[in-house]
Tab-separated table of C-alpha atoms in Angstrom:
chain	number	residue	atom	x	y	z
A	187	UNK	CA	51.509	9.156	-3.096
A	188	UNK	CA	50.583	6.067	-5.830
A	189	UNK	CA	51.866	3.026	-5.319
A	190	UNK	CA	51.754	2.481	-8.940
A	191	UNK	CA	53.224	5.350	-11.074
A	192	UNK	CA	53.027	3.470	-14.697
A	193	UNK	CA	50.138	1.813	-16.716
A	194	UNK	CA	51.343	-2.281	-15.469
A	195	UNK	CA	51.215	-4.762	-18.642
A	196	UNK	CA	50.973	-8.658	-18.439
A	197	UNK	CA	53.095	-11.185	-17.212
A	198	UNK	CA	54.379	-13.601	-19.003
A	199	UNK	CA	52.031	-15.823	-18.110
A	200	UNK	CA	49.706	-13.887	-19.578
A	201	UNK	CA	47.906	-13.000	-16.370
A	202	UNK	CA	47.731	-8.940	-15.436
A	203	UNK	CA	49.954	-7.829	-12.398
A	204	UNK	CA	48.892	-8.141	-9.091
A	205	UNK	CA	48.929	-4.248	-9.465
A	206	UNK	CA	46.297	-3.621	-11.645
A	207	UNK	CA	43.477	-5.414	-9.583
A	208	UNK	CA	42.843	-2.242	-7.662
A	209	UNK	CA	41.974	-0.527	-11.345
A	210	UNK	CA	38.421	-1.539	-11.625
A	211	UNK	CA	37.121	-0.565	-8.489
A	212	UNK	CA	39.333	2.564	-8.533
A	213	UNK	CA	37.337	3.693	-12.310
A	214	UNK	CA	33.725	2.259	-10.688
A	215	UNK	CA	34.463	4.710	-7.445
A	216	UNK	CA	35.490	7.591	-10.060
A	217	UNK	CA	32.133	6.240	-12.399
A	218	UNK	CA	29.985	6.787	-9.664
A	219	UNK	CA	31.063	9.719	-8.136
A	220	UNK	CA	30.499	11.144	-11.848
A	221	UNK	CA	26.936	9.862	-12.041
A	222	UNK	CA	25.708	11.334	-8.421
A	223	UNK	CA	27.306	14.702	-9.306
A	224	UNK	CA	25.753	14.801	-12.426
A	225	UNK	CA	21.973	14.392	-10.506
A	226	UNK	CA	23.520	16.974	-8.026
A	227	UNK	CA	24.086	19.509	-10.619
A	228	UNK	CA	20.611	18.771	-11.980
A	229	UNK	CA	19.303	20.085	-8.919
A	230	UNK	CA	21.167	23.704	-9.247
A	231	UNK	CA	22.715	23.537	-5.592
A	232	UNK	CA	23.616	27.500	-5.429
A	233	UNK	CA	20.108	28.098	-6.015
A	234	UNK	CA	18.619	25.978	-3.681
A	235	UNK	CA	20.718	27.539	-1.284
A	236	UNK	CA	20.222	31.046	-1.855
A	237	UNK	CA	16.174	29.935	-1.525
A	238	UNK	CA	16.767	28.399	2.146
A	239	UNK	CA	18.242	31.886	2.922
A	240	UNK	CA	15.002	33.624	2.433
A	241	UNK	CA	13.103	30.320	4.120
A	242	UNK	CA	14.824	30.416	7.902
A	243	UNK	CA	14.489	33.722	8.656
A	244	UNK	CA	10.687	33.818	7.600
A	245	UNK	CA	9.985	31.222	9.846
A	246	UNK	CA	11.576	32.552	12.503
A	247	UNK	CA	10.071	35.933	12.261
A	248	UNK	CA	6.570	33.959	11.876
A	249	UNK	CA	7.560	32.501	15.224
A	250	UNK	CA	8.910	35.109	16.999
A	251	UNK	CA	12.009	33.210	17.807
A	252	UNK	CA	13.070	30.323	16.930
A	253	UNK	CA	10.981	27.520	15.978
A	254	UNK	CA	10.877	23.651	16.943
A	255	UNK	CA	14.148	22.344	15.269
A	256	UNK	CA	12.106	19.279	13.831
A	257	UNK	CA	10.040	21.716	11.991
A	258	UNK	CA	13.337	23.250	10.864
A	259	UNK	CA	14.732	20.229	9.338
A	260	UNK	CA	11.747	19.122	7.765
A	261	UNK	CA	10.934	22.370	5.751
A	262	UNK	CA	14.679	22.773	4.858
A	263	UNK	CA	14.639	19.203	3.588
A	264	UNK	CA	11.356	19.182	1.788
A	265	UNK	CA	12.532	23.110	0.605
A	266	UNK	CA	15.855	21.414	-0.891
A	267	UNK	CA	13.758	18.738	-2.721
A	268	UNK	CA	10.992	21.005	-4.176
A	269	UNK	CA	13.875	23.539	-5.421
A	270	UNK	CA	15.953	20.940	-6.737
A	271	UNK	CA	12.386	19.158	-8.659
A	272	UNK	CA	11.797	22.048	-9.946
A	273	UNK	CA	15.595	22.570	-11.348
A	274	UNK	CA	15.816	19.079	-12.733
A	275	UNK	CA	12.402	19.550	-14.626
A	276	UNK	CA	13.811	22.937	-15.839
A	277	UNK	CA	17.138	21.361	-17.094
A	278	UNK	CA	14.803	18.415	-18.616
A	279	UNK	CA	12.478	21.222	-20.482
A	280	UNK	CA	15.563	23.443	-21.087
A	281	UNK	CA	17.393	20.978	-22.632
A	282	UNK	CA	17.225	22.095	-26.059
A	283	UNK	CA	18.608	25.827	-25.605
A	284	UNK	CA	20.655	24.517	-22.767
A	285	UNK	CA	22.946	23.141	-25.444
A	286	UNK	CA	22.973	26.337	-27.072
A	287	UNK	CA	24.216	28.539	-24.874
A	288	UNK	CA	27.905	28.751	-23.547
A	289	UNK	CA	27.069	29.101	-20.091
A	290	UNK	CA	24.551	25.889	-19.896
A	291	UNK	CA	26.576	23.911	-22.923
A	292	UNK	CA	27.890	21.854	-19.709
A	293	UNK	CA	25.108	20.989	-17.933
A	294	UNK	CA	24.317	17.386	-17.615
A	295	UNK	CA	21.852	16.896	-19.855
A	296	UNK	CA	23.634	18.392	-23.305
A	297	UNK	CA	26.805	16.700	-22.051
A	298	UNK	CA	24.985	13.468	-22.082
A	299	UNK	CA	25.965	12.553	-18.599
A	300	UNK	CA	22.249	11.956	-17.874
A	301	UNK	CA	19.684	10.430	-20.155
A	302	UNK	CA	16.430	13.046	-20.561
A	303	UNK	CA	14.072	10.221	-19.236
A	304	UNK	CA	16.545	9.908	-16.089
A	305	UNK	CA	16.133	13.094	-15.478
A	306	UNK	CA	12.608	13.361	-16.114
A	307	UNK	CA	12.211	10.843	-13.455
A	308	UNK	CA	14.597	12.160	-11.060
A	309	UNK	CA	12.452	15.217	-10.904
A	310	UNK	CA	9.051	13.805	-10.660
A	311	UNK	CA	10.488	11.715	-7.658
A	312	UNK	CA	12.118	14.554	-5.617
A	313	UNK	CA	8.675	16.334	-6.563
A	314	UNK	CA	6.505	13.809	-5.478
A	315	UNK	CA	8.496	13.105	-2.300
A	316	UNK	CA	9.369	17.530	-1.463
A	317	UNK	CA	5.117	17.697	-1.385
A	318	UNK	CA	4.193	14.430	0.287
A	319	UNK	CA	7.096	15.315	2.996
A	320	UNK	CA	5.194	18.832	3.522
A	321	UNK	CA	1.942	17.406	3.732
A	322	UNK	CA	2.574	14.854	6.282
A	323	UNK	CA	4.883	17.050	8.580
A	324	UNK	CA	3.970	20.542	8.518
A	325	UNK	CA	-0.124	21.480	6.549
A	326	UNK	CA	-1.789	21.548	3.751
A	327	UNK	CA	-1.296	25.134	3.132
A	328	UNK	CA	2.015	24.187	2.884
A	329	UNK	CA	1.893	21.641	0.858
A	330	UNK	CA	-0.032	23.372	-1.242
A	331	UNK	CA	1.939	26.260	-1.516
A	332	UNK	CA	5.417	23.959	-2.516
A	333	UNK	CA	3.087	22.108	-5.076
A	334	UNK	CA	2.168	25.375	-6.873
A	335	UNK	CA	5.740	26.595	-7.036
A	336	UNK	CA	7.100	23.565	-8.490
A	337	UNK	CA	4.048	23.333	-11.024
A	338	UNK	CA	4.402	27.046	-11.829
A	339	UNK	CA	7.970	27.371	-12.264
A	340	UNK	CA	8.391	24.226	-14.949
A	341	UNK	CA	4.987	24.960	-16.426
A	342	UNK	CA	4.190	27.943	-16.622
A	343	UNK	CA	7.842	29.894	-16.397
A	344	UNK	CA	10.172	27.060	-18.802
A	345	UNK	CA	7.845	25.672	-20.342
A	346	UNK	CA	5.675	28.935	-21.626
A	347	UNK	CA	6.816	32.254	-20.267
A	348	UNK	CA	10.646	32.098	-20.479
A	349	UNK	CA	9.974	31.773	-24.295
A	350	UNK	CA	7.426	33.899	-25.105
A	351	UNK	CA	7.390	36.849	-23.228
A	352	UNK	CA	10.324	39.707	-22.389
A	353	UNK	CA	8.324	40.194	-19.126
A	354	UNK	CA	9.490	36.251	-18.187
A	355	UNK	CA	11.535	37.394	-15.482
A	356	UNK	CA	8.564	39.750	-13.923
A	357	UNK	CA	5.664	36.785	-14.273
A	358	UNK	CA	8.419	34.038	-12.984
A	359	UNK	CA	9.556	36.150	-10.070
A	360	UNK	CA	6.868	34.334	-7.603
A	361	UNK	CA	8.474	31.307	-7.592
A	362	UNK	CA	11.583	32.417	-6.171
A	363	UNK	CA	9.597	34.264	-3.895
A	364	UNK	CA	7.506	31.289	-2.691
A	365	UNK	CA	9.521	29.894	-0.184
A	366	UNK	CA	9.096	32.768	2.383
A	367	UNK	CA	5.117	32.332	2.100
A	368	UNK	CA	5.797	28.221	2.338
A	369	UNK	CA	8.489	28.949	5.497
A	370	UNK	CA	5.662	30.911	7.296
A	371	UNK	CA	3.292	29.057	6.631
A	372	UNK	CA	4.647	25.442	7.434
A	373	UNK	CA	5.118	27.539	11.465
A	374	UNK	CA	1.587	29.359	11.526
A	375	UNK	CA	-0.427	27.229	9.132
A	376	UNK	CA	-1.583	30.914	7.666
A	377	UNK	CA	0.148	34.192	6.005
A	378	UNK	CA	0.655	37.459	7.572
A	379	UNK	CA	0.741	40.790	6.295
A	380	UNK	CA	4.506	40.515	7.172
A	381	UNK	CA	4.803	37.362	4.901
A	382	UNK	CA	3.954	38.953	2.060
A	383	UNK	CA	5.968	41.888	2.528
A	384	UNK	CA	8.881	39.606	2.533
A	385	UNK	CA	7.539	38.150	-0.755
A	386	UNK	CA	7.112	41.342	-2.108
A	387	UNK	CA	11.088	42.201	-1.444
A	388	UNK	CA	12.525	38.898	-3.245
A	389	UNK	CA	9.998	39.389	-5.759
A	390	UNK	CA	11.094	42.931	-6.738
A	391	UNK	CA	14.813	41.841	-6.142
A	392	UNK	CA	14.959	39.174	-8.866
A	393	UNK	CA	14.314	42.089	-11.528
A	394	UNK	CA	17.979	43.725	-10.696
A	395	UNK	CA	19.223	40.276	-10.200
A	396	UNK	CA	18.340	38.619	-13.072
A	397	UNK	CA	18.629	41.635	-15.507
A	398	UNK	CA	22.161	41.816	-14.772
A	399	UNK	CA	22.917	38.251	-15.410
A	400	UNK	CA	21.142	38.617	-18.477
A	401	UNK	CA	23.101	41.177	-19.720
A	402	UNK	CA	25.943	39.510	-19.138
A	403	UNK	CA	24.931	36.321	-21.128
A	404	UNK	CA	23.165	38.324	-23.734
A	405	UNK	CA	24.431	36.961	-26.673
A	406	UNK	CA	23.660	33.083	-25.070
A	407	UNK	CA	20.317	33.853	-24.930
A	408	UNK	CA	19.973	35.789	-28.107
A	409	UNK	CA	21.974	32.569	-29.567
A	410	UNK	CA	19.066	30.505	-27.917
A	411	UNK	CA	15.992	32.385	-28.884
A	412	UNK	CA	15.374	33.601	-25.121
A	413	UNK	CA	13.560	37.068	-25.136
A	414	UNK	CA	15.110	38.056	-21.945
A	415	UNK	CA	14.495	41.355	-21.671
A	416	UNK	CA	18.634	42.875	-22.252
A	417	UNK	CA	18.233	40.977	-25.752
A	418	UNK	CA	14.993	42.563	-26.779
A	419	UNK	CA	14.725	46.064	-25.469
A	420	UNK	CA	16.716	49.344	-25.441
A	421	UNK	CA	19.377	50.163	-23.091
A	422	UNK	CA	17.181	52.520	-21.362
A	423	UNK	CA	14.056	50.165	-20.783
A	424	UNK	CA	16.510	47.738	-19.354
A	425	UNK	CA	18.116	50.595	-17.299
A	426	UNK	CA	14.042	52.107	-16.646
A	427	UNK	CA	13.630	48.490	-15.438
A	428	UNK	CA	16.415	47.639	-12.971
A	429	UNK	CA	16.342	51.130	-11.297
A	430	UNK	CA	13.009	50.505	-10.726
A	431	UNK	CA	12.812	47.608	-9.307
A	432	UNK	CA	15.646	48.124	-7.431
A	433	UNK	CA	13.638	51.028	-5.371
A	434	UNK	CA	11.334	49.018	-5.356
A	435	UNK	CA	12.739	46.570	-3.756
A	436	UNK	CA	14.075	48.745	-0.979
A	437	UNK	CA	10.733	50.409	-0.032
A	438	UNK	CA	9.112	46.701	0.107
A	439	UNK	CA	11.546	46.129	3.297
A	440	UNK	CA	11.244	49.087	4.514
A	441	UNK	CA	7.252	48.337	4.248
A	442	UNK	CA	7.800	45.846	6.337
A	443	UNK	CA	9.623	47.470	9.550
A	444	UNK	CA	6.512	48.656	10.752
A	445	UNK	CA	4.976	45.138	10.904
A	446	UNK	CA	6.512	44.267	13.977
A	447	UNK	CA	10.317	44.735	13.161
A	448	UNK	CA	12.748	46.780	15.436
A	449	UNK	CA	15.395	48.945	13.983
A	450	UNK	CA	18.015	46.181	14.022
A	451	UNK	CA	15.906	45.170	10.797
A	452	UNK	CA	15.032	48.729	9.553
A	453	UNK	CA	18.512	50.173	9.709
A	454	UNK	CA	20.001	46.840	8.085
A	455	UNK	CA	17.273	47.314	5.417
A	456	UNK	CA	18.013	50.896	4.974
A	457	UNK	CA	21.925	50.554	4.642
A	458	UNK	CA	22.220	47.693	2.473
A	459	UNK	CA	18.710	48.272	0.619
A	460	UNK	CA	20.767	51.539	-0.084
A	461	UNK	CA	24.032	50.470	-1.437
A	462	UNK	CA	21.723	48.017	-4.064
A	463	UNK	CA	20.175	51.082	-5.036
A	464	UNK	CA	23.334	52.813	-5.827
A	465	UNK	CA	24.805	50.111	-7.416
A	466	UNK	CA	21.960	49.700	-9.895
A	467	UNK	CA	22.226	53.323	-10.659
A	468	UNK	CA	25.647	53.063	-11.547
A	469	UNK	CA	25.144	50.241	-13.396
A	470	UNK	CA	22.566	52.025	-15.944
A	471	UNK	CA	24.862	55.359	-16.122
A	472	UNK	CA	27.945	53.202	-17.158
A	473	UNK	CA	25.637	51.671	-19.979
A	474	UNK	CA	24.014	54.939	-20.793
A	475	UNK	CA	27.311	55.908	-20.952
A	476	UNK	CA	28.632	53.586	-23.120
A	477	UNK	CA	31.001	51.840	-20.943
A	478	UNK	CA	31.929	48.506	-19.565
A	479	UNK	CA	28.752	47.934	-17.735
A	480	UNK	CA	30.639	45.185	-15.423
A	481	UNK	CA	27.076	43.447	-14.757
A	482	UNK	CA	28.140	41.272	-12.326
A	483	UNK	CA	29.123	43.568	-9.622
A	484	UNK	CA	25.295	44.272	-9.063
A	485	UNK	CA	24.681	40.208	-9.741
A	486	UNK	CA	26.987	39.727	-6.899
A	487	UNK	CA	25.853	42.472	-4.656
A	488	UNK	CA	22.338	41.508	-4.796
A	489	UNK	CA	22.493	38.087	-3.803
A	490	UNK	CA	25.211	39.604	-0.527
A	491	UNK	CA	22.075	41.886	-0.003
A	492	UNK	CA	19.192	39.313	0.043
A	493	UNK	CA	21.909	37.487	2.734
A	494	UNK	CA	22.392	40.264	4.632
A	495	UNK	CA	18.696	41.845	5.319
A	496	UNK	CA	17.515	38.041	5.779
A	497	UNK	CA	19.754	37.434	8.532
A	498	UNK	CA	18.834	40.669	9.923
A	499	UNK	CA	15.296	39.388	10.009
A	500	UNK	CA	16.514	36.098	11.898
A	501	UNK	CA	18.492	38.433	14.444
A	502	UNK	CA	15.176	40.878	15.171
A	503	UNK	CA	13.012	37.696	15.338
A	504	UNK	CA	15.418	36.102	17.492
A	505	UNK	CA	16.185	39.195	19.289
């Protein structure tokens, strides 16, 4: 409960009440707490989480149990970094459509929270720090590996694909893919079959994933020029696309149970690998239909099942 429950005015002498020293500091705290969750949205949190999801597990499975928890920490701290780099570069790039669309209008940079040049630098710092953190702790390969996804995502995906192309989604997949190759290979200093079958699953599942949030923000990115594919193509090469991709995702897991996974993993991979099928399916026959094609129901479902079979593969490794 406040002390002070009206704006004070002066005295008589002229002097401010003995009330209103605590003002200043109070609007600095609030001032700063602004700035340092403006640089936190930079850095896209929810996606930087839903990348560590895929990262644990594949280095446990690379393992075969759990590995040293310094090795842990490091790669989920130098993951965080690199992921956030590569999201504050994108917002830095991005910032001309980002003000554009309805979804992004709020984002730091078109709000003018943070200066383009600030940002700029943020990101070439966490960058710089993500790959030198990698390279001194864990190997080269990597390093290496966190390097090209960083590189690849702002230069090749923002900067060129995302703009050009209605396959953008397909060609950017790999970088949210990466971090299972540069999980495994921080623990083995190599990659196995079995690491790039779990590529091969988050690659396929960002098809679904992202097609659905596209075609929920269809008109933003019609508004901002994006040729994602919902804006550019028929109903039924988006709906070709997502049922597709969703089987395909499935049979990439199910590629993998034979690579040294016990049926905790296969029957996890089966059921829920399942249920995304179905609810892609559904998803095209209510837009084939003509109905309310309620795309985030799959949106939501696929990120659940990317939690759910990763676990699984952290409870056969561990198991």
């Amino acid at each position: 409960m406040s002390m002070i429950t009206e704006r004070p005015v002066s005295d008589s002498a002229g002097q401010p009440p003995v009330g209103t020293v605590a003002e200043a500091p109070a609007t600095g705290r609030r001032d700063v707490r602004a700035v340092v969750a403006a640089y936190v949205a930079l850095t896209k949190p929810r996606i930087v989480e839903l990348l560590l999801v895929t990262t644990v597990p594949a280095m446990m499975l690379a393992d075969g149990g759990m590995p040293a928890l310094w090795l842990v920490a490091v790669v989920l701290v130098g993951g965080s970094l690199a992921a956030g780099a590569a999201s504050v570069l994108n917002c830095y790039i991005d910032r001309d459509i980002d003000q554009l669309m309805r979804r992004t209008k709020r984002r730091p940079l078109p709000a003018h929270t943070v200066s383009p040049r600030s940002a700029l630098i943020f990101g070439l710092v966490l960058a710089v720090i993500s790959v030198a953190l990698m390279a001194a702790t864990t190997n080269w390969l990597a390093a290496g590996l966190t390097l090209a996804a960083i590189a690849y995502y702002d230069l090749v995906y923002t900067l060129w694909l995302k703009r050009t192309t209605a396959a953008n989604t397909f060609w950017g997949g790999a970088c949210g893919a990466a971090p299972v190759l540069i999980g495994w290979a921080a623990v083995t200093g190599s990659l196995a079959p079995a690491a790039w079958g779990l590529f091969a699953v988050v690659f396929f599942w960002q098809m679904p994933h992202f097609y659905a949030l596209a075609i929920k923000y269809k008109a933003d990115y019609a508004r901002a020029g994006i040729p994602m594919l919902p804006v550019v193509a028929s109903v039924r090469r988006v709906n070709a696309e997502i049922i597709l991709f969703s089987w395909l995702t499935l049979l990439s897991s199910l590629a993998v149970w034979p690579l040294g996974m016990s049926p905790i993993y296969g029957v996890t991979a089966l059921v829920v690998g399942g249920i995304f099928v179905v609810e892609a399916h559904k998803l095209c026959r209510r837009a084939t239909r003509g109905e309310a094609v309620k795309p985030m129901r799959l949106f939501h479902w696929s990120t659940t099942y990317l939690t759910i079979l990763f676990a699984a593969v952290a409870l056969d490794a561990l198991l």
